[in-house]
Short mmCIF file of C-alpha atoms in Angstrom, two decimals:
data_model
loop_
_atom_site.label_atom_id
_atom_site.label_comp_id
_atom_site.label_asym_id
_atom_site.label_seq_id
_atom_site.Cartn_x
_atom_site.Cartn_y
_atom_site.Cartn_z
CA UNK A 28 -0.01 0.04 -0.03
CA UNK A 29 1.48 3.41 -1.03
CA UNK A 30 2.46 5.76 1.75
CA UNK A 31 1.91 9.49 2.24
CA UNK A 32 4.55 12.13 2.66
CA UNK A 33 3.70 12.41 6.33
CA UNK A 34 4.07 8.67 6.85
CA UNK A 35 7.44 8.84 5.06
CA UNK A 36 8.59 11.56 7.46
CA UNK A 37 7.56 9.41 10.38
CA UNK A 38 9.55 6.46 9.10
CA UNK A 39 12.49 8.79 8.44
CA UNK A 40 12.41 10.18 11.96
CA UNK A 41 12.43 6.57 13.37
CA UNK A 42 15.39 5.69 11.13
CA UNK A 43 17.41 8.77 12.34
CA UNK A 44 16.64 7.95 15.96
CA UNK A 45 17.90 4.38 15.53
CA UNK A 46 20.94 5.29 13.45
CA UNK A 47 22.19 8.36 15.24
CA UNK A 48 25.27 8.62 13.05
CA UNK A 49 23.04 9.50 10.12
CA UNK A 50 20.83 12.01 11.84
CA UNK A 51 22.78 15.10 10.68
CA UNK A 52 22.50 14.35 6.96
CA UNK A 53 20.31 16.47 4.74
CA UNK A 54 17.09 14.57 3.84
CA UNK A 55 14.63 15.40 1.11
CA UNK A 56 11.26 13.63 0.60
CA UNK A 57 9.68 14.16 -2.84
CA UNK A 58 6.07 13.50 -3.76
CA UNK A 59 5.17 16.15 -6.32
CA UNK A 60 6.70 18.57 -8.76
CA UNK A 61 6.35 21.29 -6.16
CA UNK A 62 8.76 19.27 -3.91
CA UNK A 63 11.28 19.14 -6.72
CA UNK A 64 10.87 22.89 -7.34
CA UNK A 65 11.51 23.65 -3.72
CA UNK A 66 14.84 21.87 -3.93
CA UNK A 67 15.98 22.34 -7.54
CA UNK A 68 14.26 25.59 -8.48
CA UNK A 69 14.26 26.23 -12.25
CA UNK A 70 15.94 22.87 -12.72
CA UNK A 71 13.03 20.95 -11.29
CA UNK A 72 11.80 19.47 -14.55
CA UNK A 73 15.28 18.32 -15.46
CA UNK A 74 15.75 16.77 -12.02
CA UNK A 75 12.49 14.88 -12.31
CA UNK A 76 13.47 13.57 -15.65
CA UNK A 77 16.90 12.53 -14.33
CA UNK A 78 15.23 10.72 -11.39
CA UNK A 79 13.18 8.54 -13.60
CA UNK A 80 11.58 5.79 -11.50
CA UNK A 81 14.32 5.79 -8.81
CA UNK A 82 13.19 5.42 -5.22
CA UNK A 83 16.14 7.16 -3.62
CA UNK A 84 19.60 8.76 -4.05
CA UNK A 85 22.62 9.70 -2.02
CA UNK A 86 24.82 12.65 -2.86
CA UNK A 87 28.44 12.19 -1.54
CA UNK A 88 29.44 15.79 -2.03
CA UNK A 89 26.43 17.34 -0.26
CA UNK A 90 25.85 14.57 2.29
CA UNK A 91 22.15 14.29 1.41
CA UNK A 92 19.69 11.61 0.89
CA UNK A 93 16.63 12.07 -1.30
CA UNK A 94 13.59 9.75 -1.33
CA UNK A 95 10.54 9.62 -3.58
CA UNK A 96 7.38 8.34 -1.91
CA UNK A 97 5.61 8.12 -5.25
CA UNK A 98 8.05 5.45 -6.41
CA UNK A 99 7.83 3.07 -3.49
CA UNK A 100 5.08 0.47 -3.11
CA UNK A 101 4.74 0.53 0.71
CA UNK A 102 6.41 1.35 3.96
CA UNK A 103 8.61 -1.73 3.75
CA UNK A 104 10.16 -0.61 0.42
CA UNK A 105 10.61 2.93 1.78
CA UNK A 106 12.64 1.57 4.76
CA UNK A 107 14.62 -0.64 2.39
CA UNK A 108 15.44 2.38 0.29
CA UNK A 109 16.57 4.31 3.32
CA UNK A 110 18.78 1.40 4.33
CA UNK A 111 20.26 1.22 0.83
CA UNK A 112 21.15 4.92 0.76
CA UNK A 113 21.85 5.37 4.48
CA UNK A 114 23.56 2.13 5.69
CA UNK A 115 24.88 1.33 2.22
CA UNK A 116 26.12 4.35 0.24
CA UNK A 117 26.51 6.63 3.23
CA UNK A 118 27.77 3.93 5.62
CA UNK A 119 30.56 2.76 3.33
CA UNK A 120 31.96 6.31 3.46
CA UNK A 121 32.54 6.03 7.19
CA UNK A 122 35.61 3.97 6.15
CA UNK A 123 38.84 5.84 5.28
CA UNK A 124 39.49 6.08 1.55
CA UNK A 125 42.00 3.18 1.50
CA UNK A 126 39.73 0.94 3.59
CA UNK A 127 36.78 1.63 1.23
CA UNK A 128 39.07 0.91 -1.71
CA UNK A 129 40.13 -2.39 -0.18
CA UNK A 130 36.49 -3.43 0.49
CA UNK A 131 35.38 -2.65 -3.04
CA UNK A 132 38.42 -4.34 -4.46
CA UNK A 133 37.52 -7.52 -2.50
CA UNK A 134 33.97 -7.33 -3.71
CA UNK A 135 35.16 -7.07 -7.30
CA UNK A 136 37.44 -10.04 -6.75
CA UNK A 137 34.49 -11.99 -5.37
CA UNK A 138 32.36 -11.32 -8.44
CA UNK A 139 31.97 -15.07 -9.18
CA UNK A 140 31.38 -16.07 -5.58
CA UNK A 141 28.10 -18.11 -5.73
CA UNK A 142 26.59 -16.33 -2.75
CA UNK A 143 27.25 -12.89 -4.31
CA UNK A 144 26.68 -13.77 -7.99
CA UNK A 145 23.01 -12.86 -7.93
CA UNK A 146 23.71 -9.42 -6.52
CA UNK A 147 26.35 -8.83 -9.21
CA UNK A 148 23.94 -9.94 -11.95
CA UNK A 149 21.28 -7.51 -10.61
CA UNK A 150 23.73 -4.61 -10.52
CA UNK A 151 25.04 -5.43 -14.06
CA UNK A 152 21.36 -5.31 -15.28
CA UNK A 153 20.54 -2.11 -13.47
CA UNK A 154 23.69 -0.14 -14.04
CA UNK A 155 25.57 -1.52 -17.05
CA UNK A 156 27.39 1.73 -17.62
CA UNK A 157 28.96 1.95 -14.17
CA UNK A 158 32.70 1.18 -13.62
CA UNK A 159 33.48 -1.91 -11.50
CA UNK A 160 34.17 -0.01 -8.26
CA UNK A 161 30.80 1.78 -8.51
CA UNK A 162 29.08 -1.55 -9.19
CA UNK A 163 30.83 -3.01 -6.15
CA UNK A 164 29.45 -0.17 -3.99
CA UNK A 165 25.96 -1.00 -5.33
CA UNK A 166 26.45 -4.67 -4.46
CA UNK A 167 27.43 -3.59 -0.90
CA UNK A 168 24.47 -1.25 -0.59
CA UNK A 169 22.00 -3.92 -1.74
CA UNK A 170 23.39 -6.23 0.94
CA UNK A 171 23.30 -3.46 3.56
CA UNK A 172 19.49 -3.28 3.03
CA UNK A 173 19.28 -6.68 4.79
CA UNK A 174 20.74 -5.29 8.07
CA UNK A 175 17.40 -3.72 9.11
CA UNK A 176 15.86 -7.26 9.11
CA UNK A 177 18.63 -8.83 11.09
CA UNK A 178 19.04 -9.01 14.88
CA UNK A 179 21.77 -6.64 16.18
CA UNK A 180 24.14 -9.55 16.99
CA UNK A 181 27.24 -7.75 15.87
CA UNK A 182 30.48 -9.42 16.87
CA UNK A 183 33.73 -7.40 16.77
CA UNK A 184 35.84 -10.56 16.68
CA UNK A 185 33.98 -11.92 13.65
CA UNK A 186 34.25 -8.60 11.84
CA UNK A 187 38.02 -8.43 12.48
CA UNK A 188 38.45 -11.92 11.13
CA UNK A 189 36.50 -11.09 8.01
CA UNK A 190 38.25 -7.79 7.50
CA UNK A 191 41.76 -9.27 7.85
CA UNK A 192 41.20 -12.37 5.87
CA UNK A 193 38.46 -11.77 3.30
CA UNK A 194 38.98 -8.05 2.66
CA UNK A 195 42.67 -7.21 3.24
CA UNK A 196 44.53 -10.48 2.64
CA UNK A 197 41.82 -12.06 0.48
CA UNK A 198 43.06 -15.50 1.60
CA UNK A 199 39.43 -16.56 2.44
CA UNK A 200 36.51 -16.09 0.07
CA UNK A 201 34.40 -12.98 0.60
CA UNK A 202 30.93 -14.56 0.86
CA UNK A 203 27.49 -13.02 1.49
CA UNK A 204 27.64 -13.63 5.26
CA UNK A 205 30.99 -11.94 5.43
CA UNK A 206 29.81 -8.79 3.62
CA UNK A 207 26.79 -8.73 5.98
CA UNK A 208 29.28 -8.79 8.94
CA UNK A 209 30.89 -5.74 7.46
CA UNK A 210 27.53 -4.04 6.97
CA UNK A 211 26.52 -4.92 10.58
CA UNK A 212 29.80 -3.50 11.90
CA UNK A 213 28.96 -0.22 10.08
CA UNK A 214 25.38 -0.22 11.22
CA UNK A 215 26.45 -0.91 14.85
CA UNK A 216 28.68 2.17 14.77
CA UNK A 217 25.98 4.32 13.22
CA UNK A 218 23.51 3.15 15.87
CA UNK A 219 25.77 4.23 18.74
CA UNK A 220 27.12 7.21 16.85
CA UNK A 221 30.69 6.02 17.03
CA UNK A 222 31.18 6.09 13.23
CA UNK A 223 31.46 9.25 11.22
CA UNK A 224 31.63 10.03 7.54
CA UNK A 225 35.24 10.26 6.35
CA UNK A 226 34.88 10.67 2.57
CA UNK A 227 33.35 13.92 1.36
CA UNK A 228 34.47 14.44 -2.22
CA UNK A 229 34.09 17.73 -4.18
CA UNK A 230 31.89 15.89 -6.81
CA UNK A 231 29.52 12.92 -6.64
CA UNK A 232 31.46 11.02 -9.30
CA UNK A 233 34.55 10.81 -7.00
CA UNK A 234 34.40 7.64 -4.88
CA UNK A 235 37.49 8.04 -2.74
CA UNK A 236 38.87 11.56 -2.80
CA UNK A 237 38.14 13.89 0.09
CA UNK A 238 37.84 17.58 -0.77
CA UNK A 239 39.76 20.06 1.42
CA UNK A 240 37.19 21.61 3.71
CA UNK A 241 38.99 25.00 3.85
CA UNK A 242 40.84 27.09 1.28
CA UNK A 243 43.58 24.98 -0.41
CA UNK A 244 46.49 27.16 0.52
CA UNK A 245 45.59 26.83 4.26
CA UNK A 246 45.27 23.00 4.29
CA UNK A 247 48.43 21.53 2.68
CA UNK A 248 48.23 18.36 4.73
CA UNK A 249 44.87 17.48 3.27
CA UNK A 250 46.13 17.55 -0.34
CA UNK A 251 46.82 14.61 -2.56
CA UNK A 252 50.58 14.37 -3.11
CA UNK A 253 50.63 13.90 -6.90
CA UNK A 254 48.00 16.64 -7.44
CA UNK A 255 49.92 18.97 -5.14
CA UNK A 256 53.11 18.56 -7.08
CA UNK A 257 51.40 19.18 -10.41
CA UNK A 258 49.42 22.14 -9.12
CA UNK A 259 51.76 24.80 -10.35
CA UNK A 260 51.88 23.53 -13.93
CA UNK A 261 48.08 23.19 -14.06
CA UNK A 262 47.65 26.67 -12.61
CA UNK A 263 49.99 28.13 -15.29
CA UNK A 264 48.05 26.39 -18.01
CA UNK A 265 44.74 27.69 -16.68
CA UNK A 266 46.01 31.25 -16.40
CA UNK A 267 47.15 31.20 -20.05
CA UNK A 268 43.70 29.99 -21.16
CA UNK A 269 41.44 32.97 -22.14
CA UNK A 270 38.33 30.95 -21.11
CA UNK A 271 39.36 31.28 -17.46
CA UNK A 272 40.30 34.99 -17.60
CA UNK A 273 37.62 36.10 -15.27
CA UNK A 274 38.11 33.40 -12.60
CA UNK A 275 39.57 34.39 -9.25
CA UNK A 276 42.93 33.12 -8.06
CA UNK A 277 41.23 30.96 -5.41
CA UNK A 278 38.94 29.37 -8.08
CA UNK A 279 41.87 28.69 -10.39
CA UNK A 280 43.95 27.19 -7.57
CA UNK A 281 41.11 24.81 -6.63
CA UNK A 282 40.57 23.93 -10.31
CA UNK A 283 44.37 23.31 -10.75
CA UNK A 284 44.34 21.01 -7.83
CA UNK A 285 41.28 18.99 -9.06
CA UNK A 286 42.86 18.95 -12.53
CA UNK A 287 45.74 17.17 -10.91
CA UNK A 288 43.41 14.67 -9.22
CA UNK A 289 41.84 13.70 -12.54
CA UNK A 290 45.31 13.48 -14.15
CA UNK A 291 46.54 11.32 -11.29
CA UNK A 292 43.50 9.02 -11.51
CA UNK A 293 44.21 8.56 -15.29
CA UNK A 294 48.05 8.48 -15.16
CA UNK A 295 48.17 4.90 -16.47
CA UNK A 296 46.10 5.81 -19.49
CA UNK A 297 47.65 6.80 -22.90
CA UNK A 298 48.47 10.49 -23.12
CA UNK A 299 45.53 11.17 -25.43
CA UNK A 300 43.04 9.74 -23.00
CA UNK A 301 44.67 11.58 -20.09
CA UNK A 302 44.21 14.88 -21.96
CA UNK A 303 40.59 13.92 -22.79
CA UNK A 304 39.78 13.17 -19.14
CA UNK A 305 41.18 16.56 -18.07
CA UNK A 306 39.31 18.37 -20.85
CA UNK A 307 36.05 16.76 -19.75
CA UNK A 308 36.68 17.84 -16.15
CA UNK A 309 37.19 21.43 -17.20
#
């Protein structure tokens, strides 16, 4: 049975009370075009078209979860969507970048594991265009949905064993039960508010990079090493480009840094593809 917007807000309030570590996120509940207009303004129609039939979405860069009550069948599906976006996509960002990278790498390596194969097939069908690491995050998020139906029997010892052997060393298969142990570990920390979000990228298409939270020149320790070294050359190139003539020094400095991030992420690509990636970023 479909739910109303008021019912959705009640379910959302209960979710935030249970998972205190997610209470400070920005939440948006959509039901009508007016709701989209309140959030997206003149871009409301484009946003509605982009949403399609999606039930929910998480924005890494703005730390926000959006939910569409018109696209869920009942309260159960709404709670599942909340778990997918909150415990899944948001929860995985409570790991440090290298920890998240290790977990997704282990999930990709376990693609043919029988207990995970069905999840991978579903993600391949839903999101054929996504790179493997993004697909792995979707697999994790679909599994994280199950946590709300499980008893809170989290075991630190079991999690540590899974993390050391199935995620880091990969000397034991990463099976469905093991991924659920990781998801329960995250959920446990979000319940008692001991886990916090560690990855807040500048753009939603960046899975691991954390954007400096203050002006770049005042936070050198937060900068990526390769991008920092290449910043001066990128800054010089931007200053010589007439298209950026009206940009402030601070804007150009930030753009030079993120140019370096894109270049670093594509450094193993042929030179032509590197240049294309940087051009798309600009």
